[in-house]
Amino acid sequence: MFRLESVALKLERAHEHARLLEQELEAWIAEQPYAASTRANSDFTRHSVIISILKPPPLQRWSLLFGDAIHNLRCALDHLVYAISVHELSADPPPNAGTCAFIINDRPEDFRSKYFRIRDLSEAVKRAIESVQPYNRQHATKPPLLAVLRDFDDIDKHRLIHVVLQRPYEFRISAAGPGMLPEDQYFESPYVDLVDGAEIAWVSCKRPNPHLRLTGRISATIGVEHRAGPDGVVRTAVERLLLADLLPEIREIVRIVSAAVQA
C-alpha cells in the first residue's frame, strides 16, 4: 500500500509555520509600527516623505519561521521519493534508502548527473519527476517555484535568509498647493530595504514652493529576494510566497508524481 503520511505531515508543518508567520506579520502591522512625515529642503524646491520605524520588525525571528517552512516543503519531496521507493521496491527501509532523494536541477544535464538518486524507481515516476523540473515547469510571471524552494533551502543550511522590511508596494501620495508647475516631478525612492529616516518619495519643484502639501497613504511589506521571473519581479512578500505560491506548487508536484506510482 502506497503511504504518504509523512509527506502530508511535512506539508502541514510547513503550512503551520507559514500561517504563524502571517499572523505575526498581521499583528505587527496592526500596531502601526511605522509612520510617514514630510520634510522640505531649505529653499522649498524638494518636498520629501520620510519613513519612521516606530517598532522595528523582528526580522531574524521571521527569517527562522520562513526557513522552517521552506525546509519542511523541501523535506516533503524527499519523503515522497522515499515513500515511493518503499512501495515500488517492496521493502522498508528500501535498498536505496541511503541515496534516494527528490532531484531539483535547472538544466537537463544536471538532472541526468543526479539520476542515480531515482534510478531504482519506475520509469513512469522518473518521467514525472523530470516533468516538474524547473526547466520543464515554467510559469507565466513567476520564476520556477521548485528552483526557488531549492535556492532558499540551500541558503538556510548556511545562514539566515535575508528577510527585510521593503520599499512600499503601495503609494497613494499626492502633491497639492499653490504655485505648482507642470514641470514639477514626483519620484519614488531608490531605497529597497526601509530603514528609519529613509526618504521614500519626493516632489522636485522648478521653483521654491513653501506651500506645497504632500498627503496620502503608504503600505510597506516584509519581503524576501529570489531569482527573477518572466515579469522581472525579484522580491515577494514572505507570506504570499509561502501560502499562495510555494505551498500550492509543492502540493501539485506531490500530486503529479504520486499519480505516476506503479501499483
Coordinates of N, CA, C and O in Angstrom, one line a residue, residues 68-160:
D68 N 12.1 27.6 8.3 CA 11.5 26.3 8.8 C 10.4 25.9 7.8 O 10.3 24.7 7.5
A69 N 9.6 26.8 7.3 CA 8.5 26.4 6.4 C 9.2 25.9 5.1 O 8.7 24.9 4.5
I70 N 10.2 26.6 4.6 CA 10.9 26.2 3.4 C 11.5 24.8 3.5 O 11.3 23.9 2.7
H71 N 12.1 24.5 4.7 CA 12.8 23.2 4.8 C 11.7 22.1 4.9 O 12.0 21.0 4.4
N72 N 10.6 22.3 5.5 CA 9.6 21.3 5.6 C 9.0 21.0 4.2 O 8.7 19.8 3.9
L73 N 8.9 22.0 3.4 CA 8.4 21.8 2.0 C 9.4 21.0 1.2 O 9.1 20.1 0.5
R74 N 10.7 21.3 1.4 CA 11.8 20.6 0.7 C 11.8 19.1 1.2 O 11.9 18.2 0.4
C75 N 11.7 18.9 2.5 CA 11.7 17.6 3.0 C 10.5 16.7 2.5 O 10.6 15.5 2.3
A76 N 9.3 17.4 2.3 CA 8.1 16.7 1.8 C 8.4 16.0 0.5 O 8.0 14.9 0.3
L77 N 9.2 16.6 -0.3 CA 9.6 16.0 -1.6 C 10.5 14.8 -1.4 O 10.4 13.8 -2.1
D78 N 11.5 14.9 -0.5 CA 12.3 13.8 -0.3 C 11.6 12.6 0.4 O 11.8 11.5 0.1
H79 N 10.6 13.0 1.3 CA 9.8 12.0 1.9 C 8.9 11.3 0.8 O 8.7 10.1 0.9
L80 N 8.5 12.0 -0.2 CA 7.8 11.4 -1.3 C 8.6 10.4 -2.0 O 8.1 9.3 -2.3
V81 N 9.8 10.7 -2.4 CA 10.7 9.7 -3.1 C 10.9 8.5 -2.2 O 10.9 7.4 -2.7
Y82 N 11.1 8.7 -0.9 CA 11.4 7.6 0.0 C 10.1 6.7 0.0 O 10.2 5.5 0.0
A83 N 8.9 7.3 0.2 CA 7.7 6.5 0.2 C 7.5 5.8 -1.1 O 7.0 4.6 -1.0
I84 N 7.8 6.4 -2.2 CA 7.7 5.7 -3.5 C 8.6 4.5 -3.5 O 8.3 3.4 -4.0
S85 N 9.8 4.7 -3.0 CA 10.8 3.6 -3.0 C 10.3 2.5 -2.2 O 10.5 1.3 -2.6
V86 N 9.8 2.7 -1.0 CA 9.3 1.7 -0.1 C 8.2 0.9 -0.9 O 8.1 -0.3 -0.8
H87 N 7.3 1.6 -1.5 CA 6.2 1.0 -2.2 C 6.6 0.2 -3.4 O 6.2 -1.0 -3.6
E88 N 7.4 0.8 -4.3 CA 7.8 0.1 -5.6 C 8.8 -1.0 -5.4 O 8.9 -1.9 -6.2
L89 N 9.7 -0.8 -4.4 CA 10.7 -1.8 -4.1 C 10.3 -2.8 -3.1 O 11.1 -3.7 -2.7
S90 N 9.2 -2.6 -2.5 CA 8.6 -3.6 -1.5 C 9.5 -3.9 -0.4 O 9.7 -5.1 0.0
A91 N 10.1 -2.9 0.2 CA 11.0 -3.0 1.4 C 11.0 -1.7 2.2 O 10.9 -0.6 1.6
D92 N 11.0 -1.9 3.5 CA 11.1 -0.7 4.4 C 12.1 -1.0 5.5 O 11.8 -1.8 6.4
P93 N 13.3 -0.4 5.5 CA 13.7 0.6 4.5 C 14.0 0.0 3.2 O 14.4 -1.2 3.1
P94 N 13.9 0.8 2.1 CA 14.2 0.3 0.8 C 15.7 0.1 0.5 O 16.5 0.8 1.3
P95 N 16.1 -0.6 -0.4 CA 17.6 -0.8 -0.7 C 18.3 0.5 -1.1 O 19.5 0.5 -0.9
N96 N 17.6 1.5 -1.6 CA 18.2 2.7 -2.0 C 18.0 3.8 -0.9 O 18.1 5.0 -1.2
A97 N 17.8 3.4 0.3 CA 17.5 4.4 1.4 C 18.6 5.4 1.6 O 18.3 6.6 2.0
G98 N 19.8 5.0 1.4 CA 20.9 6.0 1.6 C 21.2 7.0 0.5 O 21.9 7.9 0.7
T99 N 20.5 6.7 -0.7 CA 20.8 7.6 -1.8 C 19.6 8.3 -2.4 O 19.7 9.3 -3.1
C100 N 18.4 7.7 -2.1 CA 17.2 8.3 -2.8 C 16.9 9.7 -2.3 O 17.0 10.0 -1.2
A101 N 16.4 10.5 -3.2 CA 16.1 11.9 -2.9 C 15.4 12.5 -4.1 O 15.5 12.0 -5.2
F102 N 14.6 13.6 -3.9 CA 14.0 14.3 -5.0 C 14.9 15.2 -5.6 O 15.4 16.2 -5.0
I103 N 15.2 15.0 -6.9 CA 16.2 15.8 -7.6 C 15.5 17.2 -8.0 O 14.4 17.2 -8.5
I104 N 16.3 18.3 -7.9 CA 15.9 19.6 -8.4 C 17.0 20.2 -9.1 O 18.0 20.5 -8.5
N105 N 16.9 20.3 -10.4 CA 18.0 20.9 -11.2 C 17.5 21.8 -12.3 O 16.4 21.7 -12.7
D106 N 18.3 22.8 -12.6 CA 17.9 23.8 -13.6 C 18.1 23.4 -15.0 O 17.5 24.0 -15.9
R107 N 19.0 22.4 -15.3 CA 19.3 22.0 -16.6 C 19.2 20.5 -16.8 O 19.5 19.8 -15.8
P108 N 18.8 20.0 -17.9 CA 18.6 18.6 -18.1 C 19.9 17.8 -17.8 O 19.9 16.7 -17.3
E109 N 21.1 18.4 -18.2 CA 22.3 17.7 -18.0 C 22.6 17.5 -16.5 O 23.2 16.5 -16.1
D110 N 22.2 18.5 -15.7 CA 22.4 18.4 -14.3 C 21.5 17.4 -13.7 O 21.9 16.7 -12.7
F111 N 20.3 17.3 -14.2 CA 19.3 16.3 -13.7 C 19.9 14.9 -14.0 O 19.9 14.0 -13.1
R112 N 20.4 14.7 -15.2 CA 21.0 13.4 -15.5 C 22.2 13.0 -14.6 O 22.4 11.8 -14.3
S113 N 22.9 14.0 -14.2 CA 24.1 13.7 -13.3 C 23.6 13.2 -11.9 O 24.4 12.6 -11.2
K114 N 22.4 13.5 -11.5 CA 21.9 13.1 -10.2 C 20.9 12.0 -10.4 O 20.2 11.6 -9.4
Y115 N 20.8 11.4 -11.6 CA 19.8 10.4 -11.9 C 19.9 9.2 -10.9 O 18.9 8.5 -10.7
F116 N 21.1 8.9 -10.4 CA 21.3 7.7 -9.5 C 20.3 7.8 -8.3 O 20.0 6.8 -7.7
R117 N 19.9 9.0 -7.9 CA 19.0 9.1 -6.7 C 17.6 8.6 -7.0 O 16.9 8.3 -6.0
I118 N 17.2 8.5 -8.2 CA 15.9 7.9 -8.5 C 16.0 6.7 -9.5 O 14.9 6.3 -10.0
R119 N 17.2 6.2 -9.7 CA 17.4 5.2 -10.7 C 16.5 3.9 -10.5 O 16.0 3.3 -11.4
D120 N 16.3 3.6 -9.2 CA 15.5 2.3 -8.9 C 14.0 2.5 -9.0 O 13.3 1.5 -8.8
L121 N 13.5 3.7 -9.2 CA 12.1 3.9 -9.3 C 11.6 3.5 -10.7 O 12.4 3.4 -11.7
S122 N 10.3 3.4 -10.8 CA 9.7 3.0 -12.1 C 9.9 4.1 -13.1 O 10.1 5.3 -12.8
E123 N 9.9 3.8 -14.4 CA 10.1 4.7 -15.5 C 9.0 5.8 -15.4 O 9.3 7.0 -15.7
A124 N 7.8 5.5 -15.1 CA 6.7 6.5 -15.0 C 7.0 7.5 -13.9 O 6.8 8.7 -14.2
V125 N 7.5 7.1 -12.8 CA 7.8 8.0 -11.7 C 9.0 8.9 -12.1 O 9.0 10.1 -11.9
K126 N 10.0 8.3 -12.7 CA 11.2 9.1 -13.2 C 10.8 10.2 -14.2 O 11.3 11.3 -14.1
R127 N 9.9 9.8 -15.1 CA 9.4 10.8 -16.1 C 8.6 11.9 -15.4 O 8.7 13.1 -15.8
A128 N 7.8 11.5 -14.4 CA 7.0 12.5 -13.7 C 7.9 13.5 -12.9 O 7.7 14.7 -12.9
I129 N 9.0 13.0 -12.3 CA 9.9 13.8 -11.6 C 10.6 14.8 -12.5 O 10.7 16.0 -12.2
E130 N 11.0 14.3 -13.7 CA 11.6 15.2 -14.6 C 10.7 16.2 -15.2 O 11.0 17.3 -15.5
S131 N 9.4 15.8 -15.3 CA 8.4 16.7 -15.9 C 8.2 18.0 -15.1 O 7.7 19.0 -15.6
V132 N 8.5 17.9 -13.8 CA 8.3 19.1 -12.9 C 9.5 19.8 -12.6 O 9.5 20.7 -11.7
Q133 N 10.6 19.5 -13.2 CA 11.9 20.2 -13.0 C 11.8 21.6 -13.5 O 10.9 22.0 -14.3
P134 N 12.6 22.5 -12.9 CA 12.4 24.0 -13.2 C 12.5 24.2 -14.7 O 11.9 25.2 -15.2
Y135 N 13.3 23.5 -15.5 CA 13.4 23.7 -16.9 C 12.2 23.2 -17.7 O 12.0 23.6 -18.8
N136 N 11.3 22.5 -17.1 CA 10.1 22.0 -17.7 C 8.9 22.6 -17.2 O 7.9 22.8 -17.9
R137 N 8.8 23.0 -15.9 CA 7.6 23.5 -15.3 C 7.8 25.0 -15.1 O 8.2 25.6 -14.1
Q138 N 7.4 25.7 -16.2 CA 7.5 27.2 -16.2 C 6.2 27.8 -15.8 O 5.2 27.2 -15.8
H139 N 6.3 29.1 -15.4 CA 5.1 29.9 -15.0 C 5.1 31.2 -15.8 O 6.2 31.7 -16.2
A140 N 3.9 31.7 -16.0 CA 3.8 32.9 -16.9 C 4.5 34.1 -16.3 O 5.1 34.9 -17.1
T141 N 4.4 34.4 -15.0 CA 5.0 35.6 -14.4 C 6.0 35.2 -13.3 O 6.9 36.0 -13.1
K142 N 5.9 34.1 -12.7 CA 6.8 33.7 -11.6 C 8.0 32.9 -12.0 O 8.0 32.3 -13.1
P143 N 9.1 33.0 -11.3 CA 10.2 32.1 -11.6 C 9.8 30.7 -11.3 O 8.8 30.4 -10.6
P144 N 10.6 29.7 -11.8 CA 10.3 28.3 -11.5 C 10.3 28.1 -10.0 O 11.3 28.2 -9.3
L145 N 9.1 27.8 -9.4 CA 9.0 27.8 -8.0 C 9.8 26.6 -7.3 O 10.2 26.8 -6.2
L146 N 9.9 25.5 -8.0 CA 10.7 24.4 -7.4 C 12.2 24.9 -7.3 O 12.8 24.6 -6.3
A147 N 12.7 25.7 -8.2 CA 14.1 26.2 -8.1 C 14.1 27.2 -6.9 O 15.1 27.3 -6.2
V148 N 13.1 28.0 -6.8 CA 13.1 29.0 -5.7 C 13.1 28.3 -4.3 O 13.9 28.7 -3.4
L149 N 12.3 27.2 -4.2 CA 12.4 26.4 -3.0 C 13.7 25.8 -2.7 O 14.3 26.0 -1.6
R150 N 14.4 25.2 -3.7 CA 15.7 24.7 -3.5 C 16.7 25.8 -3.2 O 17.5 25.6 -2.3
D151 N 16.6 26.9 -3.8 CA 17.6 28.0 -3.5 C 17.5 28.4 -2.1 O 18.5 28.6 -1.4
F152 N 16.2 28.6 -1.6 CA 16.0 29.1 -0.2 C 16.5 28.0 0.8 O 17.1 28.3 1.8
D153 N 16.2 26.8 0.5 CA 16.6 25.7 1.4 C 18.2 25.6 1.5 O 18.7 25.4 2.5
D154 N 18.8 25.8 0.3 CA 20.3 25.8 0.3 C 20.9 26.9 1.1 O 21.8 26.8 1.9
I155 N 20.3 28.1 1.0 CA 20.7 29.3 1.8 C 20.5 29.0 3.3 O 21.4 29.3 4.1
D156 N 19.4 28.5 3.6 CA 19.0 28.3 5.0 C 19.9 27.3 5.7 O 20.0 27.3 7.0
K157 N 20.6 26.5 5.0 CA 21.6 25.5 5.6 C 22.8 26.2 6.1 O 23.5 25.7 7.0
H158 N 23.1 27.4 5.6 CA 24.4 28.0 6.0 C 24.2 29.4 6.6 O 25.1 29.9 7.3
R159 N 23.1 30.1 6.4 CA 22.9 31.4 7.0 C 21.4 31.7 7.0 O 20.6 31.0 6.4
L160 N 21.1 32.8 7.8 CA 19.7 33.2 7.8 C 19.3 33.8 6.4 O 20.0 34.5 5.8

